[in-house]
Amino acid sequence: MAKIQFLQLPVPPPSYYAATGNVPLAAASLASCLESKEDPVLGIKPFVIPPEDTDSLGDLELIERIVKEGPDFLGLSLYLWNTERSLYIAKEVKKRNPETKILIGGPEVNEDNPYVLGEEGYDIAVSGEAEHSFRNLMRTILSQSSLDGLENVAYRKENGTLTSFGKQAAANFPLTDFPSPYTTGHLKVDPRRSTYLETVRGCKSQCTYCFYPKSSQNLRTLDIPETIRLISDLKEKGARELVFLDPTFNHRPGFENFLDAIAEVNSDGQMSMFAELRSEGVTPKIATKLRKAGFTRVELGLQSVNEETLKRVKRYGSPHKVAEVAKMLAGEGMELLLDLIIGLPGDKPDDVERGIHFFLEHGLGEWVQAFPLSVLPGTAMRRDAEKEGLSFMPSPPYRIIETPTFSPRDLTESLYFAEDLLERRLDEFPRPFLCAPDSLKNDRMDLEFLSSGIRFFSSGSEDSYTKAKDWSGSRHHSVWFHTQNLGKDLSQIQTFIKERISSEPFSTIDFVIPLVSVPKIKEVANLVSTLEANRNSYLSRTLAHRGENLQHRLVFVIDGQKLELKNWRDKELESSTYLIYEKHPASKIKSLDPSEKSFYLVDGDEIDPKDFEFLKQNMDPETITFSSRKLEERWSMEVLGYGEL
């Protein structure tokens, strides 16, 4: 019996305790489609690497686990946020286990994505909605037949080149053809996480920046009785929040009856729900039905306040209708996400400004999320990019660089301008992990530079320095360099940083240096340049326009009692390439000045409840972190709102 293992990696979160939103629905759906009762694919056993593992394992741990388990096939679901890491893991697994056949699929796998098609390390690529074509592919492989001409499939020939994709066939199979992965056991319901489900595939809208029109233009629905059976089953399994991934939730036929049916099964309000809506067609009656069904959060896309731009990108719609529906839903007690895209063809910086003012004038500013355009593979916008004069990153996140009406500077300034108007940051903050070691975790290593050599500590236990190079860290870990003379040890620190990034290039790593004296300008510049030279991933490019690096961070920790270090910190407050944390004992919290623009590391295992409340009420929550894991997790969940639900 052959074994196929599925790996779907999560969105890399900005901090250690942030939710990943990791529900491998696509991977689990592919595993389930091989086991349909009526027509199973014989001779193969599917397994899905569970989200609790993909949330926590670093690059080396993931690779070692897959290699040790030795699957005959490894299937990778590629998305914007995980493509680079997935392909890296594929390449490393292939080096160690050449016999493992590696398959890739997902929205990133398209004829118009030279980045993915130009990579090596995988054997077969599947494009489009995959269940039917994937089953056909696996049957063909297991029977040792030729892959020539298979729909939606490209494969690597013996000379290493990738063939063209077979005929591109749009998906048209009913959603009832294959069992839900929640019923087959390939995807577990975890009450601590959101539960993702699809009741519709396909989209009637033709927005040029979106992948859905290519994925499927046929609207296929799971009928109401079947959907209610699934929702009831999820509820019995402990689901607390349902996230509907339907491209446009309210486009499904019989929408009001659908909401009534959900309201009946959720009459006790045990589950909360989230979906993305089009404002067109949402009436006060439907808004009330959404609330009764249990919807507590809803996303509405304005995208642009310029109606000519909306026509150009085939979004259409009216900004005033979006505002009307947003207020209607807010009146029913729902939280909102209101989208504004920066850099759409036809838009100018003035349109971004008008869009923010539009939301503010309607009292909706607290829910706005403005973000730069990404020119995604498989979209009409990518097809027409040259004609539209769009310049964008060739690799994830495919961020827009320039348009005929937006210079690179305009794009960045429009984001900052939106933040000024809304009085908050609109993207992730690279919150470092500065917690004390835990002997049961592999998320912190300490290197102490002594005159006699380097001592290596992993999670509090001392080991030989030679093992430091082979150390496997967690998905997010910290490396602390303890030195009495930064200038003297700088070269070794830089070398170790490079080695650590080379070992685990897609793990999030905080490089932390507790300072005993003021560093020289050149020393800091050399450390920054070392990290900048390794800015080569989706996560590190995400905030590159800010000068920040979400993947590999540089953090200095200073003693809050040392005046010369505090004076140096005050001069460096505007730096975006590294962070400086002032360390204070928990007993001194009341001495912190909320008016200072400083970052603080609170040391100690316990905190007085009044002091915790003082921090909550008076300090910018992103400026406070804790050495205590218990306190850091509490702050992340209770104050920063990092929980899954």
XYZ file of C-alpha atoms in Angstrom:
645
model
C 0.000 0.000 0.000
C 1.512 3.316 -1.103
C 1.409 6.264 1.303
C 0.767 9.899 0.390
C 1.374 12.635 2.931
C -0.205 16.078 2.562
C 1.435 19.252 3.862
C -0.351 22.603 3.961
C 1.718 25.239 5.744
C 0.090 28.142 7.609
C 0.225 31.894 7.205
C 3.401 32.863 9.093
C 2.148 34.915 12.055
C 3.817 38.170 13.166
C 4.552 36.903 16.650
C 4.986 33.784 18.745
C 1.492 33.619 20.223
C -0.443 35.040 17.264
C -3.065 32.837 15.651
C -2.001 31.188 12.403
C -5.482 30.640 10.992
C -4.129 27.206 10.108
C -6.899 24.890 8.925
C -5.590 22.630 6.117
C -8.949 22.284 4.398
C -7.493 21.925 0.881
C -4.988 19.240 1.869
C -7.595 17.334 3.873
C -10.131 17.586 1.030
C -7.626 15.974 -1.348
C -6.952 13.220 1.169
C -10.698 12.635 1.525
C -11.378 12.559 -2.210
C -9.180 9.462 -2.494
C -11.457 7.643 -0.050
C -14.955 8.286 -1.428
C -17.179 5.333 -0.550
C -18.605 4.891 -4.029
C -15.334 5.012 -5.967
C -12.203 5.008 -3.798
C -8.723 5.158 -5.296
C -7.277 1.782 -4.367
C -3.700 1.070 -3.385
C -2.919 4.311 -1.553
C -3.331 5.558 2.002
C -3.527 9.346 2.604
C -2.323 11.235 5.705
C -2.447 14.962 6.532
C 0.246 16.505 8.735
C -1.917 18.080 11.482
C -2.043 21.854 12.013
C -0.703 21.692 15.562
C 2.524 20.316 14.056
C 2.759 22.691 11.099
C 2.088 25.575 13.499
C 5.050 24.715 15.702
C 7.720 22.826 13.750
C 10.685 24.677 12.294
C 12.124 24.005 8.839
C 14.570 21.300 9.948
C 12.007 19.542 12.136
C 9.463 19.421 9.314
C 12.002 18.076 6.838
C 13.307 15.485 9.319
C 9.785 14.339 10.160
C 8.783 13.834 6.518
C 12.037 12.076 5.647
C 11.739 9.769 8.672
C 8.154 8.819 7.820
C 9.227 8.210 4.220
C 5.985 8.684 2.248
C 5.884 7.447 -1.345
C 4.215 10.739 -2.294
C 4.245 14.190 -0.720
C 1.472 16.616 -1.716
C 1.914 20.344 -1.076
C -0.874 22.944 -1.178
C 0.682 26.220 -2.333
C -0.692 29.604 -1.331
C 0.710 33.110 -1.478
C 2.037 32.902 2.078
C 3.583 29.401 2.056
C 4.863 28.815 -1.475
C 8.538 29.578 -0.878
C 8.761 27.566 2.307
C 6.836 24.646 0.786
C 9.123 24.498 -2.252
C 12.195 24.710 -0.019
C 10.965 21.785 2.092
C 10.148 19.847 -1.093
C 13.685 20.366 -2.395
C 15.276 19.289 0.902
C 13.052 16.204 1.213
C 13.930 15.267 -2.360
C 17.652 15.497 -1.579
C 17.293 13.078 1.327
C 14.591 10.793 -0.143
C 14.955 10.885 -3.958
C 12.307 8.172 -4.305
C 9.549 10.342 -2.814
C 7.375 11.759 -5.598
C 6.452 15.359 -4.808
C 3.227 16.899 -6.100
C 2.218 20.565 -5.883
C -1.134 22.251 -6.383
C -3.165 25.239 -5.251
C -3.794 28.767 -6.580
C -0.062 29.443 -6.983
C 0.286 26.656 -9.559
C -0.557 28.313 -12.860
C 0.812 28.602 -16.364
C 1.340 32.339 -15.762
C 3.501 31.901 -12.643
C 7.107 31.498 -13.831
C 8.311 31.751 -10.244
C 6.749 28.395 -9.265
C 7.225 26.701 -12.641
C 10.902 27.687 -12.646
C 11.573 26.063 -9.273
C 12.914 22.528 -8.922
C 12.341 19.912 -6.246
C 8.876 18.729 -7.254
C 7.848 16.115 -9.808
C 4.252 16.937 -10.732
C 2.179 20.153 -10.781
C -1.628 20.230 -10.776
C -3.491 23.445 -11.597
C -7.053 24.472 -10.839
C -9.664 22.952 -8.542
C -8.140 19.561 -8.068
C -10.314 16.760 -6.680
C -11.351 15.149 -9.993
C -8.054 15.709 -11.803
C -6.096 14.650 -8.707
C -7.944 11.335 -8.445
C -7.342 10.707 -12.125
C -3.667 11.590 -11.697
C -3.156 9.218 -8.760
C -4.861 6.353 -10.574
C -2.619 6.964 -13.564
C 0.540 7.012 -11.424
C -0.431 3.889 -9.468
C -1.112 1.995 -12.693
C 2.294 3.153 -13.991
C 0.651 4.669 -17.075
C 1.880 7.712 -19.000
C 1.013 11.157 -17.660
C 0.968 12.653 -21.165
C -2.115 14.722 -21.865
C -3.659 14.528 -18.383
C -5.953 17.514 -17.823
C -4.471 20.257 -15.608
C -1.235 18.296 -15.065
C 2.408 19.097 -15.851
C 5.217 16.717 -14.937
C 8.997 16.682 -14.839
C 10.714 14.676 -17.560
C 13.849 12.603 -17.041
C 16.014 15.499 -18.218
C 14.594 17.675 -15.408
C 12.419 19.951 -17.554
C 8.747 20.485 -16.790
C 6.197 19.700 -19.489
C 3.389 22.071 -20.405
C 0.098 21.572 -18.602
C -2.419 19.260 -20.184
C -5.721 20.707 -21.354
C -7.049 23.196 -18.803
C -10.464 21.892 -17.769
C -12.693 23.944 -15.485
C -14.124 22.123 -12.485
C -17.798 21.250 -12.788
C -18.252 18.333 -10.395
C -20.976 18.543 -7.709
C -19.746 19.275 -4.195
C -21.495 16.110 -3.020
C -19.150 13.945 -5.129
C -16.630 13.724 -2.309
C -16.975 13.441 1.480
C -16.156 16.310 3.809
C -12.715 15.888 5.415
C -14.404 16.535 8.766
C -16.438 13.341 8.324
C -13.530 11.198 7.071
C -11.324 12.242 9.985
C -8.611 13.865 7.864
C -9.473 17.220 9.437
C -10.286 17.479 13.135
C -12.549 20.097 14.685
C -10.551 22.024 17.268
C -12.712 24.278 19.481
C -9.683 26.577 19.933
C -9.483 27.235 16.190
C -11.889 28.521 13.600
C -13.549 25.792 11.536
C -13.367 26.438 7.785
C -15.978 25.120 5.389
C -17.154 25.578 1.816
C -20.797 25.447 0.796
C -20.242 27.090 -2.593
C -17.488 26.922 -5.174
C -17.268 29.279 -8.100
C -18.061 32.977 -8.291
C -20.412 35.018 -10.482
C -18.237 38.125 -10.104
C -15.378 38.741 -12.535
C -13.071 40.967 -10.454
C -9.801 41.116 -12.391
C -7.572 41.045 -9.280
C -9.152 37.868 -7.895
C -8.341 34.216 -8.594
C -11.888 32.892 -8.223
C -13.100 33.642 -11.779
C -10.349 31.396 -13.171
C -10.869 28.767 -10.497
C -14.478 28.212 -11.541
C -17.219 30.347 -13.032
C -19.818 27.638 -12.454
C -21.621 28.277 -9.183
C -21.878 24.904 -7.477
C -23.553 24.689 -4.096
C -23.909 22.178 -1.334
C -27.692 22.097 -0.966
C -29.308 23.345 2.228
C -30.128 19.947 3.831
C -26.594 18.663 3.138
C -25.045 21.870 4.505
C -27.144 21.761 7.653
C -26.142 18.135 8.245
C -22.498 19.198 7.975
C -22.945 22.219 10.275
C -24.792 20.084 12.833
C -21.973 17.552 12.727
C -19.370 20.287 13.209
C -21.318 21.668 16.144
C -21.478 18.232 17.784
C -17.714 17.913 17.302
C -17.194 21.157 19.249
C -16.911 23.858 16.549
C -17.199 27.346 18.043
C -16.559 29.610 15.045
C -17.454 28.729 11.458
C -15.626 30.543 8.673
C -17.413 30.220 5.335
C -14.882 30.275 2.494
C -17.603 30.712 -0.145
C -16.264 33.345 -2.600
C -19.361 35.542 -2.237
C -21.524 34.166 0.534
C -24.788 35.887 -0.392
C -24.650 34.911 -4.071
C -25.882 31.400 -3.371
C -29.454 30.684 -4.575
C -32.093 30.653 -1.836
C -29.892 32.699 0.482
C -32.640 33.736 2.919
C -33.831 30.142 3.341
C -30.219 29.149 3.882
C -29.845 31.688 6.718
C -33.110 30.496 8.282
C -31.844 26.911 8.278
C -28.539 27.935 9.908
C -30.415 29.985 12.519
C -32.445 26.911 13.443
C -29.427 24.653 13.974
C -27.634 27.471 15.856
C -30.640 28.631 17.851
C -28.671 28.382 21.092
C -26.030 30.770 19.713
C -23.282 28.273 20.498
C -21.425 29.055 17.268
C -20.298 32.401 15.855
C -19.794 32.804 12.114
C -17.870 34.798 9.531
C -18.326 35.290 5.779
C -17.528 37.701 2.956
C -20.527 39.443 1.373
C -21.283 41.679 -1.570
C -23.291 44.668 -0.359
C -25.657 44.466 -3.325
C -28.825 42.709 -2.280
C -28.268 42.983 1.473
C -31.459 44.382 2.980
C -32.379 45.130 6.603
C -34.272 41.833 6.603
C -31.184 39.886 5.508
C -29.010 41.760 8.017
C -31.341 40.613 10.802
C -31.321 37.046 9.493
C -27.508 37.071 9.471
C -27.491 38.094 13.120
C -30.049 35.429 14.059
C -27.985 32.800 12.251
C -24.981 33.704 14.420
C -22.852 35.917 12.174
C -20.695 38.129 14.367
C -18.112 39.240 11.760
C -18.589 40.113 8.091
C -16.199 41.315 5.386
C -17.292 43.819 2.744
C -15.031 44.890 -0.087
C -15.234 48.498 -1.179
C -11.776 48.205 -2.844
C -11.947 51.751 -4.266
C -14.126 54.826 -3.905
C -13.554 55.600 -7.600
C -16.479 54.065 -9.491
C -14.586 54.231 -12.802
C -11.840 52.115 -11.232
C -14.463 49.643 -9.985
C -15.730 49.272 -13.550
C -12.207 48.902 -14.908
C -11.411 46.009 -12.568
C -14.931 44.573 -13.070
C -15.802 44.942 -9.419
C -18.632 47.393 -10.103
C -20.896 48.357 -7.211
C -21.456 51.592 -5.322
C -19.374 52.905 -2.413
C -22.516 54.426 -0.922
C -24.224 51.037 -0.967
C -21.228 49.504 0.846
C -21.457 52.218 3.534
C -25.213 51.745 3.853
C -24.906 47.981 4.316
C -21.909 48.329 6.649
C -23.913 50.569 8.985
C -26.853 48.186 8.716
C -24.719 45.212 9.775
C -22.975 47.192 12.514
C -26.420 48.097 13.807
C -27.081 44.373 14.194
C -23.999 44.122 16.401
C -21.562 42.678 13.867
C -17.863 43.469 13.587
C -16.772 44.444 10.097
C -13.771 44.212 7.801
C -13.935 46.910 5.118
C -11.380 46.491 2.344
C -9.578 49.238 0.445
C -6.914 48.223 -2.106
C -4.029 50.618 -2.763
C -2.721 50.680 -6.351
C -5.628 49.406 -8.458
C -5.353 50.302 -12.170
C -6.964 53.685 -12.719
C -6.723 54.767 -9.098
C -4.536 57.652 -7.933
C -3.243 58.566 -4.475
C -6.153 61.019 -4.179
C -8.573 58.102 -4.481
C -7.018 56.391 -1.472
C -7.350 59.609 0.520
C -10.966 60.019 -0.606
C -11.662 56.390 0.304
C -10.396 56.792 3.865
C -12.298 60.059 4.311
C -15.405 58.348 2.909
C -15.290 55.672 5.618
C -14.517 58.210 8.335
C -17.428 60.431 7.303
C -19.723 57.416 7.624
C -18.337 56.529 11.071
C -16.766 53.312 9.797
C -13.058 54.098 10.209
C -12.424 51.543 12.961
C -13.087 48.654 10.554
C -11.049 49.739 7.532
C -8.205 47.538 6.314
C -6.199 49.189 3.527
C -3.468 47.202 1.807
C -1.370 47.300 -1.377
C -2.519 45.394 -4.453
C -1.005 41.968 -5.169
C -0.995 40.882 -8.832
C -1.850 37.229 -8.289
C -1.204 34.285 -10.604
C -4.241 33.085 -12.507
C -5.963 36.478 -12.511
C -7.061 38.618 -15.446
C -5.033 41.445 -13.912
C -1.809 39.460 -14.233
C -2.704 38.545 -17.810
C -3.184 42.215 -18.671
C -0.424 43.617 -16.429
C 1.857 44.695 -19.259
C -0.993 46.355 -21.126
C -2.064 48.140 -17.931
C 1.527 49.240 -17.225
C 1.695 47.398 -13.900
C 5.055 46.548 -12.346
C 4.971 44.003 -9.524
C 7.207 41.675 -7.524
C 7.878 38.452 -9.486
C 7.655 36.334 -6.319
C 5.271 36.323 -3.322
C 3.602 38.543 -2.238
C 3.579 39.821 -5.881
C 3.131 43.291 -4.402
C 2.501 46.154 -6.828
C 5.645 48.250 -7.338
C 4.441 50.918 -9.754
C 1.476 51.810 -11.972
C 0.987 54.631 -14.511
C -0.715 56.624 -11.732
C 1.202 55.405 -8.641
C 4.953 55.797 -8.243
C 6.700 53.482 -5.739
C 6.830 56.408 -3.323
C 3.110 57.133 -3.833
C 2.215 53.560 -2.876
C 4.107 53.713 0.408
C 2.989 57.237 1.243
C -0.651 56.335 0.580
C -0.424 53.571 3.172
C 1.189 55.889 5.721
C -1.370 58.588 4.943
C -4.208 56.124 5.532
C -2.641 55.177 8.867
C -2.359 58.822 9.880
C -6.030 59.412 9.121
C -7.154 56.216 10.868
C -4.679 56.722 13.752
C -3.458 53.124 13.752
C -1.092 50.760 12.018
C -2.721 48.753 9.194
C -0.395 45.759 8.969
C 1.427 43.379 11.281
C 3.974 44.519 13.834
C 7.034 42.226 14.075
C 6.617 41.456 17.763
C 9.747 39.695 19.035
C 9.829 36.596 21.212
C 11.793 37.560 24.332
C 10.559 34.962 26.812
C 12.811 33.067 29.198
C 14.024 29.549 28.297
C 11.785 26.539 28.884
C 13.432 23.141 29.165
C 10.502 21.514 27.347
C 10.698 23.857 24.321
C 13.175 24.279 21.474
C 12.346 27.933 20.892
C 15.356 29.666 22.438
C 19.120 29.262 22.169
C 21.711 31.299 24.052
C 25.339 31.799 23.027
C 27.670 33.205 25.665
C 30.954 34.624 24.363
C 33.774 34.062 26.861
C 37.538 34.530 26.671
C 37.796 30.727 26.725
C 35.348 30.209 23.875
C 31.580 30.078 23.270
C 29.109 28.356 25.588
C 25.854 27.144 24.024
C 22.571 26.819 25.915
C 19.414 25.378 24.377
C 16.246 26.024 26.382
C 18.335 26.507 29.502
C 20.515 23.381 29.181
C 24.212 23.665 28.330
C 25.593 21.682 25.414
C 28.698 21.678 23.219
C 29.034 24.620 20.855
C 29.409 22.285 17.871
C 25.794 21.197 18.379
C 24.565 24.775 18.049
C 24.986 24.611 14.270
C 22.815 21.479 14.049
C 20.158 22.718 16.460
C 16.555 22.458 15.211
C 14.435 25.384 16.333
C 10.682 25.823 16.422
C 8.754 27.753 13.758
C 9.409 30.962 15.722
C 12.473 31.006 17.960
C 14.979 33.424 19.429
C 18.779 33.386 19.439
C 20.468 35.384 22.225
C 24.075 36.569 21.949
C 25.590 37.395 25.345
C 28.770 39.401 24.856
C 30.837 41.786 26.972
C 32.502 43.213 23.878
C 30.283 43.464 20.794
C 33.056 44.782 18.567
C 35.356 41.876 19.440
C 32.669 39.195 18.928
C 30.833 40.852 16.034
C 32.337 38.729 13.264
C 31.429 35.481 15.023
C 27.906 36.758 15.720
C 27.421 37.670 12.045
C 28.715 34.271 10.949
C 26.332 32.496 13.321
C 23.380 34.609 12.128
C 24.135 33.608 8.534
C 24.479 29.943 9.477
C 21.204 29.946 11.415
C 19.313 31.572 8.528
C 20.887 29.121 6.100
C 19.800 26.190 8.308
C 16.218 27.403 8.786
C 15.565 30.101 6.174
C 11.798 30.187 6.610
C 11.549 29.968 10.376
C 10.898 33.264 12.120
C 13.998 34.142 14.153
C 14.630 36.952 16.621
C 18.350 37.668 17.021
C 18.675 39.274 20.457
C 21.692 41.095 21.898
C 21.552 42.294 25.542
C 23.815 45.360 25.520
C 26.279 46.136 28.286
C 27.508 49.338 26.604
C 26.536 51.648 23.750
C 27.274 49.944 20.402
C 29.236 51.707 17.689
C 27.341 52.907 14.619
C 29.352 50.588 12.371
C 28.639 47.556 14.567
C 24.901 48.092 14.320
C 25.138 48.782 10.572
C 27.033 45.515 10.027
C 24.403 43.503 11.900
C 21.590 45.147 9.925
C 23.346 44.507 6.604
C 23.770 40.828 7.519
C 20.006 40.491 7.909
C 19.246 42.611 4.857
C 21.450 40.374 2.708
C 19.172 37.481 3.685
C 15.852 39.221 2.997
C 14.668 36.559 0.579
C 11.209 35.358 1.559
C 7.548 36.278 1.370
C 7.548 37.193 5.041
C 10.657 39.355 4.879
C 9.366 41.183 1.792
C 5.907 41.820 3.257
C 7.030 44.845 5.269
C 10.119 45.758 3.243
C 8.492 49.097 2.335
C 8.712 49.977 6.042
C 12.311 48.828 6.321
C 11.096 46.063 8.642
C 11.788 42.353 8.410
C 9.041 40.038 9.630
C 11.174 36.921 9.072
C 14.510 37.741 10.731
C 14.545 40.457 13.381
C 17.335 42.238 15.233
C 16.554 43.170 18.837
C 18.691 44.980 21.399
C 17.835 44.696 25.100
C 19.088 47.383 27.474
C 19.042 47.794 31.237
C 16.458 50.433 32.109
C 18.718 51.690 34.900
C 21.669 52.555 32.621
C 21.378 56.189 31.568
C 23.921 56.055 28.718
C 22.047 53.190 27.075
C 18.711 54.980 27.508
C 20.160 58.120 25.924
C 21.401 56.035 22.987
C 17.970 54.413 22.697
C 16.288 57.831 22.570
C 18.413 58.773 19.563
C 17.501 55.519 17.771
C 13.717 55.650 18.210
C 13.057 56.250 14.514
C 14.903 53.120 13.410
C 12.732 50.549 11.651
C 15.492 48.017 10.991
C 15.868 46.921 14.605
C 14.059 47.180 17.935
C 15.373 48.301 21.336
C 13.673 46.969 24.467
C 14.251 48.486 27.883
C 14.241 45.793 30.562
C 12.498 46.511 33.879
C 11.522 44.285 36.812
C 7.778 43.748 37.247
C 7.997 45.569 40.590
C 8.919 48.822 38.775
C 6.012 48.924 36.310
C 4.449 52.036 37.842
C 7.659 53.932 37.095
C 7.137 53.575 33.327
C 6.205 56.789 31.532
C 3.326 56.270 29.037
C 4.346 59.451 27.182
C 7.734 57.971 26.197
C 7.971 56.244 22.819
C 9.771 53.206 24.193
C 9.528 49.408 24.123
C 9.642 47.553 27.431
C 10.552 44.002 28.471
C 8.909 43.276 31.813
C 11.025 40.797 33.780
C 9.610 38.403 36.363
C 7.240 35.460 36.641
C 4.452 37.255 38.477
C 2.777 40.641 38.189
C 0.497 42.524 40.541
C -3.046 42.656 39.047
C -3.064 46.443 39.491
C 0.199 46.733 37.547
C -1.184 44.573 34.732
C -4.211 46.853 34.586
C -1.945 49.909 34.573
C -0.146 48.549 31.509
C -3.451 47.784 29.788
C -4.911 51.208 30.406
C -1.882 53.418 29.854
C 0.627 51.824 27.494
C 0.621 51.097 23.776
C 0.040 47.317 23.915
C 2.604 46.563 21.173
C 5.367 48.216 23.220
C 5.039 45.771 26.132
C 6.434 42.247 26.189
C 7.237 39.841 29.027
C 9.997 37.412 29.944
C 7.315 35.216 31.516
C 5.619 32.931 28.972
C 2.449 32.877 31.013
C 2.246 36.668 31.049
C 3.263 37.047 27.376
C 0.533 34.619 26.308
C -2.029 36.317 28.515
C -1.106 39.741 27.115
C -1.243 38.409 23.563
C -4.690 36.887 24.006
C -6.331 39.314 26.405
C -4.887 42.646 25.257
C -3.667 42.142 21.682
C -6.594 39.884 20.761
C -4.468 37.144 19.211
C -6.884 34.287 19.917
C -8.249 32.172 17.060
C -11.890 32.959 17.748
